[in-house]
């Protein structure tokens, strides 16, 4: 009975470790990082009709910089 309990603990620990590693690998993939960054800064890219051309350019520059920062791409 004691061996069965030890085997269950080892199986549960191994399964949790495997699932954790798989989740982190998928969560930190380049495609998922890009999707999260796009969703996070998508509202910055929406053009409002009442904004001027200069103000819209500033909004786009800020959103672009935030997106690059989120992606981990060094800025100039």
mmCIF file of C-alpha atoms in Angstrom, residues 41 60-76:
data_model
loop_
_atom_site.group_PDB
_atom_site.id
_atom_site.type_symbol
_atom_site.label_atom_id
_atom_site.label_comp_id
_atom_site.label_asym_id
_atom_site.label_seq_id
_atom_site.Cartn_x
_atom_site.Cartn_y
_atom_site.Cartn_z
ATOM 1 C CA UNK A 41 -2.590 48.228 -27.611
ATOM 2 C CA UNK A 60 0.205 56.275 -33.571
ATOM 3 C CA UNK A 61 3.799 56.963 -32.524
ATOM 4 C CA UNK A 62 2.971 56.321 -28.873
ATOM 5 C CA UNK A 63 1.060 53.129 -29.698
ATOM 6 C CA UNK A 64 3.891 51.929 -31.940
ATOM 7 C CA UNK A 65 6.471 52.524 -29.208
ATOM 8 C CA UNK A 66 4.307 50.742 -26.639
ATOM 9 C CA UNK A 67 3.843 47.789 -28.987
ATOM 10 C CA UNK A 68 7.570 47.499 -29.641
ATOM 11 C CA UNK A 69 8.263 47.713 -25.909
ATOM 12 C CA UNK A 70 5.697 44.974 -25.246
ATOM 13 C CA UNK A 71 7.291 42.737 -27.910
ATOM 14 C CA UNK A 72 10.736 43.288 -26.379
ATOM 15 C CA UNK A 73 12.170 44.882 -29.516
ATOM 16 C CA UNK A 74 14.840 47.506 -28.713
ATOM 17 C CA UNK A 75 13.956 51.009 -29.784
ATOM 18 C CA UNK A 76 16.272 53.506 -31.396
#
